[in-house]
Backbone as a printed PyTorch tensor [residue, N CA C, xyz], in Angstrom:
tensor([[[128.3310,  92.5750,  99.6050],
         [127.3210,  91.6080,  99.3120],
         [126.6570,  91.9690,  97.9640]],

        [[126.2970,  90.9440,  97.2320],
         [125.6220,  91.1470,  95.9380],
         [124.1630,  91.2320,  96.1570]],

        [[123.4770,  92.0760,  95.3430],
         [121.9960,  92.1540,  95.3460],
         [121.5320,  92.1050,  93.8730]],

        [[120.4020,  91.4860,  93.7220],
         [119.7660,  91.3850,  92.3990],
         [118.4590,  92.1460,  92.4640]],

        [[118.2100,  93.0420,  91.4680],
         [116.9520,  93.7250,  91.3270],
         [116.2860,  93.1100,  90.1140]],

        [[115.0800,  92.5500,  90.3220],
         [114.2330,  92.0160,  89.2400],
         [112.9990,  92.8600,  89.1180]],

        [[113.0710,  93.7100,  88.0730],
         [112.0330,  94.7660,  87.9240],
         [111.8180,  95.0600,  86.4570]],

        [[110.6140,  95.0430,  85.9680],
         [110.4060,  95.2340,  84.5160],
         [110.1750,  96.6990,  84.1520]],

        [[109.9850,  97.5550,  85.1190],
         [109.8020,  99.0340,  84.8030],
         [111.0910,  99.7970,  84.9870]],

        [[111.4720, 100.5700,  83.9810],
         [112.7390, 101.3220,  84.0760],
         [112.8360, 102.1780,  85.2870]],

        [[111.8320, 102.9510,  85.5920],
         [111.8440, 103.8980,  86.7120],
         [112.0080, 103.1430,  88.0280]],

        [[111.3700, 101.9780,  88.1420],
         [111.5370, 101.1350,  89.3420],
         [112.9710, 100.6450,  89.4680]],

        [[113.5610, 100.1900,  88.3790],
         [114.9010,  99.7040,  88.3840],
         [115.8870, 100.7940,  88.7770]],

        [[115.6930, 101.9660,  88.2350],
         [116.5480, 103.1300,  88.5200],
         [116.4420, 103.5200,  89.9680]],

        [[115.2300, 103.5960,  90.4930],
         [115.0030, 104.0030,  91.8750],
         [115.6310, 102.9650,  92.8270]],

        [[115.3410, 101.7060,  92.6600],
         [115.9240, 100.7020,  93.5580],
         [117.4350, 100.6100,  93.4650]],

        [[117.9770, 100.7900,  92.2620],
         [119.4040, 100.7940,  92.0730],
         [120.0380, 102.0050,  92.8530]],

        [[119.4410, 103.1660,  92.7540],
         [119.9530, 104.3240,  93.4840],
         [119.9200, 104.0880,  95.0120]],

        [[118.8810, 103.4290,  95.4770],
         [118.7670, 103.1870,  96.9540],
         [119.7640, 102.1490,  97.4060]],

        [[119.9930, 101.1170,  96.5960],
         [120.8040,  99.9550,  97.0170],
         [122.3230, 100.0930,  96.7050]],

        [[122.6440, 100.8730,  95.7120],
         [124.0620, 100.8900,  95.2460],
         [125.0370, 101.3730,  96.2980]],

        [[124.6780, 102.2170,  97.2780],
         [125.6550, 102.5410,  98.3030],
         [125.9280, 101.3470,  99.2470]],

        [[125.0340, 100.3660,  99.2570],
         [125.0980,  99.2620, 100.2160],
         [125.5390,  97.9170,  99.6390]],

        [[125.2710,  97.7070,  98.3380],
         [125.4500,  96.4340,  97.7700],
         [126.0500,  96.5290,  96.3400]],

        [[126.6380,  95.4480,  95.8400],
         [127.0230,  95.3310,  94.4800],
         [125.7420,  94.9370,  93.6990]],

        [[125.3120,  95.6940,  92.7920],
         [123.9660,  95.5450,  92.1720],
         [124.0670,  94.9150,  90.7680]],

        [[123.1600,  93.8940,  90.5350],
         [122.8530,  93.4350,  89.1670],
         [121.3310,  93.6440,  88.9400]],

        [[120.9740,  93.8490,  87.7200],
         [119.6130,  94.1440,  87.3470],
         [119.0910,  93.1950,  86.2220]],

        [[117.8890,  92.6710,  86.4140],
         [117.2170,  91.8890,  85.3900],
         [115.8110,  92.4650,  85.1800]],

        [[115.1970,  92.1040,  84.0550],
         [113.9250,  92.6950,  83.7420],
         [112.7090,  91.7500,  83.7390]],

        [[112.9520,  90.4260,  84.0390],
         [111.8000,  89.5280,  84.1950],
         [112.2300,  88.3290,  85.0770]],

        [[111.2320,  87.5520,  85.4200],
         [111.4550,  86.4530,  86.2970],
         [112.3940,  85.3650,  85.7980]],

        [[112.3520,  85.1200,  84.4960],
         [113.2410,  84.0750,  83.9790],
         [114.6890,  84.5460,  84.0460]],

        [[114.8970,  85.8090,  83.8010],
         [116.3120,  86.3590,  83.9470],
         [116.7260,  86.3540,  85.3790]],

        [[115.8310,  86.5430,  86.3320],
         [116.1310,  86.4560,  87.7380],
         [116.6080,  85.0430,  88.1040]],

        [[115.9040,  84.0220,  87.6720],
         [116.2790,  82.6690,  87.8640],
         [117.6560,  82.3470,  87.2830]],

        [[117.8680,  82.7780,  86.0840],
         [119.1500,  82.5680,  85.4210],
         [120.2620,  83.2840,  86.1100]],

        [[120.0720,  84.5030,  86.4980],
         [121.0810,  85.3060,  87.1740],
         [121.4390,  84.6740,  88.5290]],

        [[120.4320,  84.2010,  89.2340],
         [120.6800,  83.5710,  90.4900],
         [121.5290,  82.3150,  90.3840]],

        [[121.1740,  81.4490,  89.3980],
         [121.9390,  80.2580,  89.1440],
         [123.4050,  80.5610,  88.7330]],

        [[123.5620,  81.5660,  87.8730],
         [124.9060,  81.9360,  87.4370],
         [125.7370,  82.4440,  88.5700]],

        [[125.1520,  83.2760,  89.4440],
         [125.8550,  83.8450,  90.5740],
         [126.3490,  82.6650,  91.5100]],

        [[125.4680,  81.6640,  91.6920],
         [125.8040,  80.4860,  92.4850],
         [126.9810,  79.7890,  91.8360]],

        [[126.9240,  79.5130,  90.5390],
         [127.9830,  78.8240,  89.7910],
         [129.3010,  79.5780,  89.8720]],

        [[129.2510,  80.9080,  89.9060],
         [130.4480,  81.7180,  89.9500],
         [130.9670,  81.8450,  91.4020]],

        [[130.2850,  81.2160,  92.3310],
         [130.6180,  81.2090,  93.7520],
         [130.5450,  82.6810,  94.3370]],

        [[129.6000,  83.4730,  93.8050],
         [129.3840,  84.8640,  94.3170],
         [127.8420,  84.9930,  94.3720]],

        [[127.2190,  84.2530,  95.2890],
         [125.7530,  84.3000,  95.3270],
         [125.1630,  85.6100,  95.7880]],

        [[123.9500,  85.7890,  95.4230],
         [123.2010,  87.0040,  95.8610],
         [122.8080,  86.8190,  97.3230]],

        [[122.9780,  87.8440,  98.1680],
         [122.5380,  87.8530,  99.5350],
         [121.1260,  88.4370,  99.6080]],

        [[120.7960,  89.2910,  98.6350],
         [119.5480,  89.9720,  98.5940],
         [118.9750,  89.9890,  97.1790]],

        [[117.6750,  89.7040,  97.0540],
         [116.9600,  89.8920,  95.8010],
         [115.7400,  90.7470,  96.0780]],

        [[115.5520,  91.7610,  95.2530],
         [114.2740,  92.5770,  95.2350],
         [113.5430,  92.0780,  94.0000]],

        [[112.3950,  91.4730,  94.2180],
         [111.6500,  90.7810,  93.1450],
         [110.2630,  91.3740,  92.9840]],

        [[110.0840,  91.9950,  91.8010],
         [108.7450,  92.4760,  91.4970],
         [107.8290,  91.2730,  91.2770]],

        [[106.5850,  91.3520,  91.6460],
         [105.6790,  90.2430,  91.4810],
         [105.1260,  90.1320,  90.0660]],

        [[104.7620,  91.2590,  89.4900],
         [104.1340,  91.2500,  88.1470],
         [105.2000,  91.5950,  87.1400]],

        [[105.7350,  90.5380,  86.4640],
         [106.8040,  90.7130,  85.4090],
         [106.4540,  89.8150,  84.2340]],

        [[106.9380,  90.1810,  83.0440],
         [106.6850,  89.3380,  81.9020],
         [107.5010,  88.0270,  81.9450]],

        [[107.1040,  87.1380,  81.0630],
         [107.7370,  85.7930,  80.9240],
         [107.4850,  84.9330,  82.1520]],

        [[108.0830,  85.2210,  83.2750],
         [107.8460,  84.5050,  84.5410],
         [107.6260,  85.4930,  85.6180]],

        [[106.4840,  85.3720,  86.3200],
         [106.1950,  86.3530,  87.4180],
         [107.1320,  86.1290,  88.6130]],

        [[107.1170,  87.1020,  89.4840],
         [108.0310,  87.0950,  90.6400],
         [107.8220,  85.9230,  91.5650]],

        [[106.5740,  85.5970,  91.8430],
         [106.3140,  84.4790,  92.7940],
         [106.7570,  83.1300,  92.2080]],

        [[106.5470,  82.9550,  90.9070],
         [107.0260,  81.7290,  90.2660],
         [108.5400,  81.6960,  90.2090]],

        [[109.1670,  82.8390,  89.9510],
         [110.6380,  82.9210,  89.9230],
         [111.2200,  82.5820,  91.3290]],

        [[110.6090,  83.1420,  92.3560],
         [111.1260,  82.9160,  93.6800],
         [110.9340,  81.4100,  94.0910]],

        [[109.8590,  80.8180,  93.7260],
         [109.6680,  79.3700,  93.9450],
         [110.7600,  78.5810,  93.2870]],

        [[111.1300,  78.9530,  92.0380],
         [112.1740,  78.2360,  91.3330],
         [113.5700,  78.4420,  92.0200]],

        [[113.8050,  79.6670,  92.4910],
         [115.0340,  79.9250,  93.2790],
         [115.0970,  79.1350,  94.5070]],

        [[113.9800,  79.1380,  95.2610],
         [114.0020,  78.3290,  96.5120],
         [114.1720,  76.8280,  96.2320]],

        [[113.5580,  76.2690,  95.1740],
         [113.8000,  74.8960,  94.8060],
         [115.2660,  74.6680,  94.4910]],

        [[115.8660,  75.6010,  93.7620],
         [117.3040,  75.5250,  93.4130],
         [118.1600,  75.4620,  94.6810]],

        [[117.8250,  76.3110,  95.6250],
         [118.5690,  76.3990,  96.8650],
         [118.4370,  75.0640,  97.6260]],

        [[117.1820,  74.4970,  97.6860],
         [117.0240,  73.2380,  98.3940],
         [117.7560,  72.0930,  97.6900]],

        [[117.6570,  72.0380,  96.3560],
         [118.3100,  70.9560,  95.5990],
         [119.7650,  71.0160,  95.6280]],

        [[120.3370,  72.2030,  95.9240],
         [121.7730,  72.3700,  95.9580],
         [122.3290,  72.5120,  97.3920]],

        [[121.4770,  72.1820,  98.3750],
         [121.8650,  72.2040,  99.7810],
         [122.4790,  73.5690, 100.1820]],

        [[121.9040,  74.6730,  99.7020],
         [122.3420,  75.9510, 100.0400],
         [121.9040,  76.2930, 101.4690]],

        [[122.8290,  76.4460, 102.4050],
         [122.5160,  76.6260, 103.8280],
         [122.0880,  78.0690, 104.1500]],

        [[122.4770,  79.0040, 103.3410],
         [122.1160,  80.3930, 103.6220],
         [121.3590,  80.9100, 102.3700]],

        [[120.0150,  80.7310, 102.3730],
         [119.2550,  81.1980, 101.2020],
         [119.2450,  82.7250, 101.0970]],

        [[119.0290,  83.2240,  99.9080],
         [118.9750,  84.6490,  99.6900],
         [117.8090,  85.2520, 100.3870]],

        [[117.9970,  86.4060, 100.9400],
         [116.8530,  87.2010, 101.4750],
         [116.1720,  87.8360, 100.3190]],

        [[114.8700,  87.6470, 100.2030],
         [114.1010,  88.0860,  99.0510],
         [112.9870,  89.0640,  99.5300]],

        [[112.9620,  90.2710,  99.0340],
         [111.9500,  91.2200,  99.2860],
         [111.0890,  91.3680,  98.0370]],

        [[109.7790,  91.0420,  98.1850],
         [108.8620,  91.1510,  97.0850],
         [108.4700,  92.6530,  97.0120]],

        [[108.4610,  93.1770,  95.7760],
         [108.0410,  94.5740,  95.5510],
         [106.8820,  94.5330,  94.5970]],

        [[105.7770,  95.2130,  94.9430],
         [104.5640,  95.1120,  94.1090],
         [103.5830,  96.2400,  94.3970]],

        [[102.7570,  96.4620,  93.4180],
         [101.6210,  97.3880,  93.6190],
         [100.4300,  96.6230,  94.2520]],

        [[100.4750,  95.3070,  94.2970],
         [ 99.4360,  94.4890,  94.8630],
         [ 99.4090,  94.5320,  96.3500]],

        [[ 98.2670,  95.0130,  96.8660],
         [ 98.1740,  95.2230,  98.3400],
         [ 97.0380,  94.4000,  98.8960]],

        [[ 96.8940,  93.1960,  98.3500],
         [ 95.8060,  92.3310,  98.8630],
         [ 96.3890,  91.2220,  99.7030]],

        [[ 95.6080,  90.8440, 100.7430],
         [ 96.1010,  89.8510, 101.6960],
         [ 96.4480,  88.5310, 101.0530]],

        [[ 95.7210,  88.0710, 100.0310],
         [ 96.0070,  86.8250,  99.3510],
         [ 97.4180,  86.8310,  98.7670]],

        [[ 97.8200,  87.9120,  98.0920],
         [ 99.1380,  88.0030,  97.5070],
         [100.2240,  88.0380,  98.5910]],

        [[ 99.9640,  88.7360,  99.6500],
         [100.9770,  88.8050, 100.7550],
         [101.1620,  87.4690, 101.3200]],

        [[100.1130,  86.7110, 101.5830],
         [100.1350,  85.3940, 102.1830],
         [100.8860,  84.4150, 101.2470]],

        [[100.5530,  84.4870,  99.8920],
         [101.2600,  83.6470,  98.9590],
         [102.7510,  83.9200,  98.9090]],

        [[103.1330,  85.2340,  99.0720],
         [104.5590,  85.6120,  99.0440],
         [105.3030,  84.9680, 100.1690]],

        [[104.7430,  85.0590, 101.3870],
         [105.4700,  84.5290, 102.5170],
         [105.2960,  82.9820, 102.6980]],

        [[104.1310,  82.4930, 102.5100],
         [103.8620,  81.1030, 102.7980],
         [104.3240,  80.1820, 101.6050]],

        [[103.8350,  80.4800, 100.4360],
         [104.0840,  79.6060,  99.2770],
         [105.4700,  79.8640,  98.6630]],

        [[105.8790,  81.1060,  98.5170],
         [107.1440,  81.4350,  97.8380],
         [108.3120,  81.6430,  98.8130]],

        [[108.0360,  81.7290, 100.1310],
         [109.0850,  81.8500, 101.1150],
         [109.8590,  83.1620, 101.0070]],

        [[109.1170,  84.2400, 100.7970],
         [109.7210,  85.5730, 100.7440],
         [110.1870,  85.9900, 102.1660]],

        [[111.2030,  86.8370, 102.2330],
         [111.7220,  87.3890, 103.4790],
         [110.9880,  88.6670, 103.8840]],

        [[110.5290,  89.4420, 102.8610],
         [109.8950,  90.6860, 103.1110],
         [108.9770,  91.0720, 101.9570]],

        [[108.2340,  92.1390, 102.1440],
         [107.1880,  92.5320, 101.1940],
         [106.9850,  94.0360, 101.2490]],

        [[107.1480,  94.7440, 100.1210],
         [106.9960,  96.1890, 100.1080],
         [106.0170,  96.6080,  99.0240]],

        [[105.0320,  97.3890,  99.4250],
         [104.0750,  97.9670,  98.4400],
         [104.6480,  99.1290,  97.7520]],

        [[104.4750,  99.2070,  96.4350],
         [105.0340, 100.3370,  95.6390],
         [104.0950, 101.5090,  95.8380]],

        [[104.5440, 102.6900,  95.7400],
         [105.9130, 103.0790,  95.3380],
         [106.9010, 102.8570,  96.5040]],

        [[108.0850, 102.3680,  96.1360],
         [109.1100, 102.0990,  97.1220],
         [109.8100, 103.3950,  97.4420]],

        [[109.8350, 103.7500,  98.7430],
         [110.6150, 104.8830,  99.1710],
         [111.8080, 104.4030,  99.9550]],

        [[112.8370, 105.1770, 100.0060],
         [114.1120, 104.7760, 100.6500],
         [113.9520, 104.3010, 102.1050]],

        [[113.1860, 105.0920, 102.8780],
         [113.0210, 104.7130, 104.2880],
         [112.2760, 103.3940, 104.4630]],

        [[111.2710, 103.1670, 103.6460],
         [110.5280, 101.9340, 103.6820],
         [111.4610, 100.7350, 103.3630]],

        [[112.2790, 100.9150, 102.3340],
         [113.1790,  99.8140, 101.8950],
         [114.2130,  99.5780, 102.9660]],

        [[114.8320, 100.6210, 103.5160],
         [115.8350, 100.4890, 104.5370],
         [115.2290,  99.8620, 105.8230]],

        [[113.9720, 100.1710, 106.1920],
         [113.3210,  99.5550, 107.3050],
         [113.2220,  98.0560, 107.0730]],

        [[112.8060,  97.6720, 105.8640],
         [112.6550,  96.2640, 105.5190],
         [113.9940,  95.5440, 105.5460]],

        [[115.0460,  96.2080, 105.0300],
         [116.3970,  95.6190, 105.0960],
         [116.8170,  95.3890, 106.5500]],

        [[116.4780,  96.3220, 107.4030],
         [116.8340,  96.1940, 108.8440],
         [116.0670,  95.0170, 109.4550]],

        [[114.7350,  94.8550, 109.1110],
         [113.9890,  93.7840, 109.6690],
         [114.5390,  92.3990, 109.2730]],

        [[115.0990,  92.2500, 108.1220],
         [115.6360,  90.9870, 107.6650],
         [117.1280,  90.8210, 107.9720]],

        [[117.6820,  91.7910, 108.6850],
         [119.0720,  91.6700, 109.1110],
         [120.1520,  92.0570, 108.1790]],

        [[119.8160,  92.8750, 107.1720],
         [120.8380,  93.2610, 106.1970],
         [121.2640,  94.7270, 106.3040]],

        [[120.7110,  95.4160, 107.2910],
         [121.0670,  96.8300, 107.4920],
         [120.9160,  97.1560, 108.9920]],

        [[121.9810,  97.8330, 109.4850],
         [121.9000,  98.3280, 110.8690],
         [121.2190,  99.7180, 110.8410]],

        [[120.2780,  99.9620, 111.6730],
         [119.5870, 101.2350, 111.7660],
         [119.9600, 101.9390, 113.0150]]])
């Protein structure tokens, strides 16, 4: 299964890549616009992403806006199996969590710093990892 990491910080990209590379084929982008573009390209190549890890605070287009665009693309193209999306962020406020799940239709939410066990627990919750 393909996974997309959308993260603007190098250390975060490296860490998430190390955690996910044993489990998924990984692609990495550095902002929300690139995440939207990569998602659409993967769909056009008939190799869609099953998982996206999306940072909320990124340049150009933030993660919540990018996820909303991806969900709109999925609906407009009658995609029956939408990507599982885990939001990753330093924001630990209830308003952002609610927006992630309700408005942007996220599958999961992880507060940074991301540790392997926390990520794997979240992957198990959304059905992408057997524990």
